[in-house]
Every structure is written in C-alpha cells, then in structure tokens.
Coordinates of N, CA, C and O in Angstrom, one line a residue:
M1 N -56.7 151.0 65.1 CA -57.7 151.9 64.0 C -58.2 153.1 65.7 O -58.9 152.2 66.7
S2 N -58.1 154.5 64.7 CA -59.2 154.9 66.1 C -59.6 155.7 65.3 O -59.0 156.7 64.4
L3 N -60.8 155.4 66.1 CA -62.2 156.1 65.1 C -62.2 157.6 65.8 O -62.2 158.5 64.6
A4 N -61.8 158.4 66.2 CA -61.7 159.3 66.9 C -60.8 159.9 65.7 O -60.7 161.3 64.3
R5 N -59.0 159.3 65.8 CA -58.5 159.8 64.7 C -58.7 160.1 63.0 O -58.3 160.4 62.4
D6 N -59.3 158.9 63.2 CA -60.1 158.6 61.2 C -61.2 159.5 61.3 O -60.9 159.7 59.9
L7 N -61.7 159.7 62.0 CA -63.1 161.0 61.3 C -62.1 162.5 61.5 O -62.9 163.1 61.0
G8 N -61.2 162.6 62.2 CA -60.6 163.9 62.4 C -61.0 164.9 63.0 O -60.8 166.4 63.7
Y9 N -61.6 163.6 64.7 CA -62.7 164.8 65.2 C -61.9 164.7 66.7 O -61.0 163.6 66.8
R10 N -61.8 165.5 67.0 CA -60.9 166.7 67.9 C -61.6 167.1 69.2 O -62.0 168.6 68.0
F11 N -61.0 167.6 70.4 CA -61.4 168.8 70.8 C -60.5 169.8 71.1 O -59.5 169.5 70.7
R12 N -60.5 171.4 70.8 CA -60.1 172.2 70.7 C -60.3 173.3 71.9 O -61.4 172.8 72.8
P13 N -59.4 173.7 72.8 CA -60.0 174.1 73.8 C -60.6 175.8 73.9 O -60.1 176.0 73.1
P14 N -61.7 175.3 74.7 CA -62.4 176.6 74.4 C -62.4 178.2 75.0 O -61.3 177.9 75.5
N15 N -62.7 179.2 74.0 CA -62.2 180.2 74.5 C -63.4 181.1 75.5 O -64.0 180.3 75.8
A16 N -62.6 181.8 75.8 CA -63.1 182.6 77.2 C -65.1 182.4 77.0 O -66.1 181.8 77.8
V17 N -65.8 183.1 75.7 CA -67.1 183.2 75.5 C -67.3 181.7 75.2 O -68.8 181.4 75.1
Q18 N -67.2 180.8 74.5 CA -67.1 179.2 74.2 C -67.6 178.9 75.7 O -68.4 177.8 76.4
R19 N -66.7 179.1 76.4 CA -66.6 178.5 78.1 C -68.0 179.5 78.9 O -69.0 178.1 79.5
A20 N -67.8 180.5 78.7 CA -69.5 181.1 79.0 C -70.7 180.2 78.8 O -71.8 180.2 79.1
M21 N -70.5 180.1 76.9 CA -72.1 179.4 76.7 C -72.3 178.3 77.1 O -73.3 177.5 77.0
Q22 N -70.9 177.1 77.3 CA -70.7 175.8 78.4 C -71.3 175.8 79.3 O -72.3 175.3 79.4
V23 N -71.1 177.2 80.0 CA -71.8 177.1 81.6 C -73.5 177.7 81.4 O -74.3 177.1 82.4
A24 N -73.5 178.4 80.5 CA -75.7 179.2 80.1 C -75.9 177.1 79.8 O -77.3 177.2 80.1
V25 N -74.8 176.9 78.8 CA -76.2 175.5 78.2 C -76.0 174.5 79.4 O -77.4 174.0 79.0
A26 N -75.4 174.4 80.2 CA -74.8 173.0 80.9 C -76.6 174.1 82.5 O -77.0 173.0 83.2
S27 N -76.9 175.2 82.1 CA -78.1 175.3 83.4 C -79.4 174.6 83.3 O -79.9 174.2 81.6
R28 N -80.6 174.6 83.7 CA -81.7 173.9 83.5 C -82.8 175.2 82.8 O -82.6 174.5 81.6
P29 N -82.1 175.7 82.5 CA -82.8 176.8 81.4 C -82.5 176.8 79.8 O -83.0 177.0 79.2
G30 N -81.0 176.9 80.3 CA -80.7 176.8 78.6 C -80.5 175.7 78.4 O -80.4 175.5 77.1
A31 N -80.2 174.6 79.1 CA -80.4 172.9 78.7 C -81.6 173.0 77.9 O -81.9 172.5 76.6
W32 N -82.8 173.3 78.8 CA -84.4 173.5 77.9 C -84.4 173.9 76.6 O -85.3 173.5 76.5
V33 N -83.8 175.0 76.7 CA -84.2 175.9 75.9 C -84.0 174.9 74.2 O -84.2 175.0 73.2
L34 N -81.6 174.4 74.5 CA -81.9 174.3 73.1 C -81.8 172.2 73.2 O -82.0 172.2 72.1
A35 N -82.2 172.3 73.9 CA -83.2 170.9 73.8 C -84.2 170.4 72.8 O -84.5 170.5 72.2
R36 N -84.8 171.8 72.7 CA -86.4 171.8 71.9 C -86.0 172.7 70.4 O -86.5 172.8 69.8
T37 N -84.4 173.6 70.6 CA -84.1 174.6 69.2 C -82.7 173.9 68.5 O -82.7 175.0 67.7
L38 N -82.3 173.6 69.3 CA -80.7 173.0 68.6 C -80.9 172.4 67.8 O -80.1 172.5 66.7
P39 N -81.5 171.2 67.5 CA -81.4 170.2 66.6 C -81.6 171.2 65.1 O -81.4 170.7 64.5
P40 N -83.8 172.1 64.7 CA -83.6 171.7 63.6 C -82.5 173.5 62.9 O -82.2 173.8 61.9
V41 N -82.1 174.2 64.1 CA -80.6 174.9 63.9 C -79.4 175.0 63.1 O -78.9 175.1 62.5
D42 N -79.3 173.3 63.9 CA -78.2 172.7 63.9 C -77.9 172.1 62.5 O -76.7 172.1 61.9
T43 N -79.1 172.0 61.9 CA -79.1 171.1 60.9 C -79.2 172.7 59.5 O -77.6 171.6 59.0
W44 N -79.9 173.3 60.3 CA -79.1 174.5 58.7 C -78.4 175.2 59.1 O -77.8 175.4 57.9
V45 N -77.4 175.3 59.8 CA -75.9 175.3 59.5 C -75.6 174.3 59.3 O -74.2 174.4 58.7
G46 N -75.4 173.4 59.8 CA -74.6 172.4 59.0 C -74.9 172.9 57.2 O -73.9 172.2 57.0
R47 N -75.6 172.8 56.5 CA -76.3 172.2 55.4 C -75.5 173.9 54.9 O -74.8 173.7 53.9
L48 N -75.7 175.0 56.0 CA -75.0 176.9 54.7 C -73.5 176.4 54.8 O -72.9 176.9 54.7
S49 N -72.9 175.7 56.2 CA -71.1 175.5 55.7 C -71.0 174.2 55.4 O -69.4 174.0 55.8
G50 N -71.5 173.6 54.4 CA -71.1 172.5 54.0 C -70.6 171.0 55.1 O -69.9 170.9 54.7
G51 N -71.4 171.2 56.0 CA -70.7 170.2 56.8 C -69.8 170.9 57.8 O -69.0 170.1 58.8
R52 N -69.0 171.5 57.9 CA -67.9 172.2 57.9 C -67.6 172.4 59.9 O -66.8 172.3 60.4
T53 N -68.7 173.3 60.1 CA -69.4 173.4 61.7 C -70.6 173.1 61.9 O -71.2 172.7 61.8
S54 N -71.2 173.3 63.4 CA -72.2 173.6 63.8 C -72.5 174.5 64.7 O -71.6 175.4 65.5
V55 N -73.9 174.4 65.2 CA -73.9 176.0 66.8 C -72.8 174.8 67.8 O -72.5 176.4 68.2
P56 N -72.9 174.2 68.1 CA -72.0 173.5 69.6 C -70.4 174.2 69.1 O -69.7 174.4 70.3
E57 N -70.2 173.7 68.0 CA -68.8 173.7 68.0 C -68.3 175.3 67.9 O -67.3 175.8 68.4
A58 N -68.8 176.2 67.0 CA -68.9 177.5 66.8 C -69.1 178.3 67.9 O -68.5 178.9 68.7
G59 N -70.1 177.9 69.1 CA -70.9 178.7 70.1 C -70.0 178.1 71.5 O -69.9 178.9 72.5
A60 N -70.0 176.9 71.5 CA -69.1 176.2 73.1 C -67.6 175.7 73.0 O -67.4 174.9 73.4
G61 N -67.4 175.6 71.3 CA -66.1 174.3 70.7 C -66.7 172.9 71.4 O -65.1 172.4 71.6
L62 N -67.4 172.8 71.1 CA -68.1 171.1 71.2 C -67.9 170.8 70.3 O -69.0 171.4 69.2
P63 N -66.8 170.2 69.1 CA -67.1 169.1 67.9 C -68.4 168.4 68.1 O -69.0 167.4 68.7
V64 N -68.8 168.3 66.8 CA -70.9 167.0 66.4 C -70.5 166.2 65.3 O -70.2 166.9 64.5
L65 N -70.5 165.1 65.8 CA -70.8 164.1 65.2 C -72.3 163.8 64.8 O -73.0 164.5 65.5
D66 N -72.2 163.8 63.1 CA -73.8 163.9 62.6 C -74.0 161.1 63.1 O -73.0 160.8 62.6
V67 N -75.0 161.3 64.2 CA -75.2 159.8 64.4 C -76.5 159.4 63.1 O -77.4 160.0 64.3
T68 N -75.8 158.3 62.5 CA -77.5 157.8 61.9 C -77.4 156.5 62.1 O -76.8 155.5 62.0
T69 N -78.5 156.3 63.1 CA -79.7 154.9 63.5 C -80.9 154.7 62.8 O -81.1 156.0 61.8
T70 N -81.5 153.2 62.9 CA -82.0 153.4 62.3 C -83.5 153.2 63.5 O -83.6 153.3 64.0
G71 N -84.5 153.9 63.0 CA -85.8 154.0 64.1 C -86.1 153.0 64.8 O -87.0 151.9 63.3
R72 N -86.3 153.0 66.1 CA -86.9 151.3 65.9 C -88.0 151.1 65.2 O -88.6 149.9 66.0
R73 N -89.2 152.4 65.9 CA -90.5 152.2 65.7 C -90.6 152.5 63.4 O -91.2 151.1 63.2
T74 N -89.8 153.0 63.6 CA -90.5 153.5 61.7 C -89.5 152.4 61.4 O -89.4 152.2 59.9
G75 N -88.1 151.8 61.6 CA -87.3 151.1 60.9 C -86.2 152.7 59.4 O -86.0 152.2 58.9
Q76 N -86.8 154.3 59.2 CA -86.2 154.6 58.7 C -85.2 154.9 59.7 O -84.7 154.9 60.6
R77 N -84.0 155.8 58.4 CA -82.5 156.1 58.5 C -83.0 157.8 59.4 O -84.0 158.6 59.1
R78 N -82.8 157.6 60.9 CA -82.6 159.0 61.8 C -81.1 159.5 62.3 O -80.9 158.6 62.1
T79 N -81.0 160.6 61.9 CA -79.9 161.4 61.9 C -79.7 162.7 63.3 O -81.1 163.0 63.0
T80 N -78.9 162.4 64.2 CA -78.9 163.0 65.2 C -77.5 163.1 65.5 O -76.3 162.8 65.1
H81 N -77.9 164.9 66.0 CA -75.9 165.7 66.3 C -75.7 165.2 67.3 O -76.6 165.6 68.7
L82 N -74.6 165.0 67.1 CA -74.3 164.9 69.3 C -72.6 165.1 69.2 O -72.2 164.3 68.1
V83 N -72.8 165.0 70.3 CA -71.1 165.3 71.0 C -70.9 164.0 71.2 O -71.2 163.4 72.1
A84 N -69.2 163.4 70.9 CA -69.0 162.4 71.1 C -67.7 162.6 72.3 O -66.8 164.0 72.6
V85 N -67.1 161.5 73.2 CA -65.8 161.9 73.9 C -65.2 161.0 73.3 O -65.5 159.2 73.4
P86 N -64.3 161.6 72.9 CA -63.0 160.7 72.6 C -62.5 159.4 74.0 O -62.2 160.1 75.7
F87 N -62.2 158.1 73.7 CA -62.2 157.5 74.6 C -61.4 155.9 74.7 O -62.3 155.7 73.1
A88 N -60.4 155.9 74.7 CA -59.7 155.0 74.2 C -59.6 154.7 73.1 O -58.7 155.9 72.6
D89 N -59.5 154.0 71.2 CA -59.6 154.2 70.4 C -60.8 154.2 69.8 O -60.8 154.3 68.7
T90 N -61.9 154.9 70.6 CA -63.1 155.1 70.0 C -63.7 156.4 70.5 O -62.9 157.0 70.6
L91 N -64.6 156.4 69.9 CA -65.9 157.7 70.6 C -66.8 156.2 71.7 O -67.4 156.0 71.0
A92 N -67.2 157.5 72.2 CA -68.5 157.3 73.3 C -69.4 158.4 73.6 O -69.6 159.9 72.8
L93 N -70.8 157.8 73.3 CA -72.4 158.8 72.8 C -72.6 158.5 74.7 O -72.6 157.7 75.3
I94 N -73.3 160.0 75.2 CA -73.3 159.8 76.8 C -75.0 160.5 76.0 O -75.1 161.5 75.5
G95 N -75.9 159.5 76.6 CA -77.2 159.9 76.5 C -78.0 160.3 76.7 O -78.7 160.4 78.2
S96 N -77.9 162.0 77.4 CA -78.0 162.9 78.3 C -79.0 163.7 78.1 O -79.7 163.7 79.0
N97 N -79.5 163.8 77.0 CA -81.0 164.5 76.9 C -80.7 166.2 77.2 O -82.0 166.4 77.6
F98 N -79.6 166.5 77.2 CA -79.5 167.5 77.8 C -80.2 168.0 79.5 O -80.5 168.6 80.0
G99 N -79.7 166.7 79.9 CA -80.5 166.6 81.3 C -82.1 166.6 81.5 O -83.0 166.4 82.3
Q100 N -83.0 166.3 80.7 CA -84.2 165.9 80.6 C -84.6 164.3 80.8 O -83.8 163.6 80.8
P101 N -86.1 164.4 80.9 CA -86.3 163.0 81.9 C -86.2 162.0 81.2 O -86.3 161.0 81.5
A102 N -87.0 162.8 79.7 CA -86.6 161.3 78.4 C -85.2 160.6 78.0 O -84.4 161.9 78.2
T103 N -85.8 159.4 77.8 CA -83.8 158.8 77.0 C -83.8 159.3 75.9 O -85.2 159.6 75.2
P104 N -83.1 160.3 75.0 CA -83.0 160.3 73.6 C -83.3 159.2 72.4 O -82.7 157.8 73.2
A105 N -84.4 159.6 72.0 CA -84.5 158.8 70.7 C -83.5 157.7 70.0 O -83.9 156.6 69.9
W106 N -82.8 158.8 69.7 CA -81.4 158.2 69.4 C -80.6 156.8 70.1 O -80.5 155.8 70.1
A107 N -80.6 156.5 71.5 CA -80.3 156.1 72.3 C -80.9 154.6 71.7 O -80.5 153.5 72.6
L108 N -82.1 154.5 71.8 CA -83.0 153.6 72.2 C -83.4 152.9 71.1 O -83.1 152.1 70.7
N109 N -82.8 153.6 69.6 CA -82.8 153.3 68.3 C -81.1 152.7 68.4 O -81.2 151.7 67.9
L110 N -80.4 152.6 69.2 CA -79.1 152.1 69.1 C -79.2 150.7 69.9 O -78.9 149.9 69.3
E111 N -80.0 150.7 70.8 CA -80.6 149.5 71.5 C -81.1 148.7 71.0 O -81.1 147.2 71.1
A112 N -82.0 148.6 70.2 CA -83.0 147.7 69.4 C -81.9 147.8 67.7 O -82.3 146.4 67.4
D113 N -81.2 148.3 67.1 CA -80.0 148.1 66.5 C -79.1 149.0 66.7 O -79.4 150.2 66.5
P114 N -77.9 148.2 67.0 CA -76.7 149.2 67.2 C -75.8 149.0 65.7 O -74.7 150.1 66.3
R115 N -76.9 148.7 64.8 CA -75.4 149.7 63.6 C -76.0 151.3 63.2 O -77.0 151.3 63.4
A116 N -74.7 152.0 63.0 CA -74.8 153.2 62.6 C -74.1 154.1 62.0 O -73.2 153.1 61.3
T117 N -73.7 155.0 61.5 CA -72.6 155.9 61.0 C -72.6 156.6 61.5 O -73.6 157.1 61.9
V118 N -70.8 157.2 61.3 CA -71.2 158.6 62.1 C -70.3 159.2 60.8 O -69.8 159.2 60.3
T119 N -70.6 160.1 60.8 CA -69.9 161.4 59.5 C -70.1 162.5 60.8 O -70.5 163.3 61.7
Y120 N -68.7 163.1 59.9 CA -67.6 164.3 61.3 C -67.1 165.0 59.5 O -66.8 164.7 59.0
R121 N -67.7 166.6 58.9 CA -66.7 167.2 58.7 C -66.7 166.5 57.4 O -66.0 166.1 56.5
N122 N -68.4 165.3 56.5 CA -68.1 164.7 55.8 C -67.4 163.9 55.8 O -67.1 163.3 54.3
R123 N -66.9 163.4 56.6 CA -66.2 161.9 56.4 C -66.8 160.9 56.6 O -67.8 161.2 58.6
T124 N -67.5 159.4 56.7 CA -68.5 159.0 56.9 C -67.7 157.5 57.1 O -67.3 156.9 56.0
I125 N -67.7 156.8 58.6 CA -67.8 155.4 58.6 C -68.9 154.5 59.5 O -69.7 155.2 60.3
E126 N -69.0 153.7 58.4 CA -70.5 152.5 59.4 C -69.3 151.9 60.9 O -68.5 151.5 61.1
V127 N -70.5 151.8 61.7 CA -69.9 152.0 63.4 C -71.5 150.7 63.9 O -72.1 150.9 63.2
V128 N -70.8 150.2 65.0 CA -71.4 148.7 65.8 C -71.1 149.6 67.1 O -70.5 149.9 67.6
A129 N -72.5 150.3 67.9 CA -72.8 150.9 69.3 C -72.8 149.8 70.2 O -74.1 149.0 70.5
R130 N -71.7 149.8 71.4 CA -72.5 148.3 72.2 C -72.2 149.3 73.7 O -71.5 150.6 74.2
P131 N -72.9 149.4 74.5 CA -73.4 149.6 75.9 C -72.0 150.1 76.9 O -71.7 148.3 76.6
A132 N -72.1 150.9 77.2 CA -70.0 150.8 77.9 C -70.8 149.9 78.9 O -72.0 150.2 79.7
T133 N -70.5 149.2 79.5 CA -70.3 148.6 80.7 C -70.4 149.7 81.9 O -69.4 150.7 82.0
D134 N -70.5 150.1 82.9 CA -71.0 150.5 84.0 C -69.1 151.0 84.7 O -69.2 152.6 85.1
D135 N -68.3 149.8 84.7 CA -66.5 151.0 84.3 C -66.4 151.6 84.0 O -66.1 152.8 84.1
E136 N -66.7 151.4 82.6 CA -66.4 152.0 81.5 C -67.7 153.7 81.4 O -67.0 154.5 81.0
A137 N -68.5 153.1 82.0 CA -69.1 154.4 81.7 C -68.6 155.6 82.7 O -68.6 156.7 82.6
E138 N -68.1 154.7 83.4 CA -68.0 155.8 84.6 C -66.3 156.6 84.5 O -66.3 157.8 84.4
Q139 N -65.9 155.6 82.8 CA -64.3 156.4 83.1 C -64.8 157.5 82.0 O -64.0 158.1 81.6
V140 N -66.0 157.1 81.0 CA -66.4 158.2 80.0 C -67.1 159.4 80.6 O -66.8 160.9 79.8
M141 N -67.3 159.1 81.2 CA -68.0 160.2 82.2 C -66.7 160.7 82.9 O -66.4 162.0 82.5
A142 N -65.4 160.3 82.8 CA -64.6 161.3 84.3 C -64.1 161.7 82.6 O -63.3 163.2 82.7
A143 N -64.0 161.5 81.5 CA -63.5 161.8 80.3 C -64.0 163.4 80.0 O -63.5 163.6 79.4
A144 N -65.1 163.1 79.9 CA -65.8 163.9 79.3 C -65.9 164.9 80.3 O -66.4 166.4 79.7
A145 N -65.9 165.0 81.6 CA -65.4 166.5 82.4 C -65.1 167.2 82.2 O -65.3 168.3 81.9
P146 N -63.7 167.4 82.0 CA -62.7 168.6 81.3 C -63.6 168.9 80.5 O -62.8 170.3 79.3
L147 N -63.9 168.1 79.0 CA -64.3 168.7 77.6 C -65.3 169.3 77.7 O -65.6 170.6 76.7
Y148 N -66.8 168.9 78.7 CA -68.2 169.9 78.9 C -68.8 169.8 80.3 O -68.9 168.3 80.5
L149 N -68.6 171.0 80.7 CA -69.2 170.7 81.9 C -70.2 170.5 82.1 O -71.0 170.4 83.3
G150 N -71.3 170.3 81.4 CA -72.7 170.2 81.0 C -73.2 168.8 81.3 O -74.1 169.0 82.3
Y151 N -72.0 167.7 81.2 CA -72.4 166.3 81.0 C -72.9 166.2 83.4 O -73.6 165.6 83.3
A152 N -71.5 167.1 83.6 CA -71.7 166.4 85.0 C -73.4 167.2 85.7 O -73.8 166.2 86.2
A153 N -73.8 168.5 85.2 CA -74.9 169.1 85.5 C -76.4 168.3 85.0 O -76.8 168.4 85.8
Y154 N -75.6 167.3 84.2 CA -76.7 166.9 83.6 C -77.0 165.5 84.0 O -78.3 165.4 84.3
R155 N -76.8 164.9 84.2 CA -76.2 163.8 85.3 C -76.6 163.8 86.4 O -77.5 162.9 86.8
R156 N -76.8 165.0 86.9 CA -77.2 165.6 88.3 C -78.8 165.7 88.5 O -79.4 165.0 89.8
R157 N -79.1 166.1 87.7 CA -80.6 167.0 87.4 C -81.4 165.4 87.0 O -82.3 164.6 87.5
I158 N -80.5 164.3 85.7 CA -81.1 162.9 85.7 C -81.7 162.3 86.8 O -82.7 161.5 87.4
G159 N -80.3 162.4 87.9 CA -80.3 161.6 88.9 C -80.3 160.1 89.3 O -80.3 159.2 88.5
E160 N -81.5 159.6 89.5 CA -82.0 158.3 89.6 C -83.3 157.7 89.0 O -84.3 157.1 89.3
R161 N -83.8 159.8 88.1 CA -85.0 158.7 87.2 C -84.9 158.4 86.7 O -86.1 157.3 85.7
R162 N -83.6 158.0 85.7 CA -83.9 157.4 84.4 C -82.6 156.9 84.4 O -81.4 158.0 85.2
R163 N -82.0 155.5 83.8 CA -80.5 155.2 83.3 C -79.9 156.3 82.5 O -80.7 155.7 81.1
L164 N -79.4 157.3 82.7 CA -77.8 157.3 81.7 C -76.9 156.0 80.9 O -76.4 155.1 81.0
R165 N -77.5 156.3 80.0 CA -77.3 155.1 78.8 C -75.6 155.4 77.9 O -76.0 157.1 77.5
V166 N -74.7 155.1 77.9 CA -73.6 155.2 76.9 C -73.4 154.5 76.5 O -73.1 153.2 77.2
F167 N -72.6 155.0 75.3 CA -72.6 153.5 74.0 C -71.1 153.2 74.0 O -70.4 155.4 73.5
L168 N -69.9 152.6 72.8 CA -69.1 153.0 73.0 C -69.1 153.0 71.0 O -70.0 151.4 71.1
L169 N -68.3 153.4 70.7 CA -68.7 153.0 68.8 C -67.8 152.0 68.8 O -66.2 152.4 68.5
E170 N -67.8 151.3 67.5 CA -66.5 150.5 67.4 C -67.0 150.3 65.5 O -67.7 150.0 65.2
P171 N -65.8 150.2 65.3 CA -66.0 150.1 63.5 C -66.5 149.1 63.2 O -66.0 147.9 63.4
A172 N -67.5 149.0 62.0 CA -68.5 148.1 61.6 C -67.3 147.1 60.5 O -66.4 147.2 59.9

C-alpha cells in the first residue's frame, strides 16, 4: 500500500509563475503573511472548488492534504491544510509553521494523539502518525527540497529555537 498513490497525491512540476510564488512565500514577510491569512482563505477556496484545489496548489503548485487531528486540550476534531512530502510508501508532514517561532498546533495534537484522517480531493484515509527518527527526518527534508524550496528557508529561520517536528503517516 502506498498512501500517496491511494490518495492520488502527487506533485506536478511548478510553472514559472508558481515557482516565483514559492520564492515569495518562502521569504520572511511572505511566510508571516501566509501563516496568518492562508488557513481561512484556503478553507474558502476548498469549499468553492468542491475540494478539487487549494490556494497553494493553484498558486504555487503544492498539493494540499486536509489533516484532521484531535485537539489535545479540547478533544475536538481540528482540520489543517498541509503540504505532505511523499516518502518511501507513505507521506511525511513537516511541522515548519512557515518558519514561525511556535510549533504548529496540529503537530502538538499528533504528539498527544497520533490518530488522524487525511483527505485529498474528497478521498479520506485513516492514519496513524509517528515521529520520524532523526535519520528519517533528514531524508524527508532532502526529499522535500526539490518539491518546495520554502522548507529549507523555514528550517534555517527556526534554527535551534525549536525542534522541527516531522511525522510519517501510516494507514490505520
């Protein structure tokens, strides 16, 4: 079983405009703006398109999964739009939070309860997330580099301020 294949999740080479958008988003100001505006806008675009596209996919050539976790404090289901990295026979999630200082809530939720669902283009699969080993995390970051240059920029900005969480998703 390949999670990416089963979901139909794949990257297409970005066009010149999408590549330029990736550069803008990877910048400190671009990432700051996106961290604050993308989630509600992307939810709206997803609803409008019937789940067929997202802002990152249309604008930057980055396919987006809806990852639903259980809130560690509330116990309520929380859905976050995330770019996943195909890795081995699964998908990896990188808790970069656009290079912002705080660890993203979805990553903390997965640490508290690793059960989640992932949805891509109206196909949903139950998964269990496990933290990547240090070696796996390095391999994921290497696999992510040609897909989206922002991850390297985000990682540099995070530096030693916080631990970058990387999760591997396995079918439940």
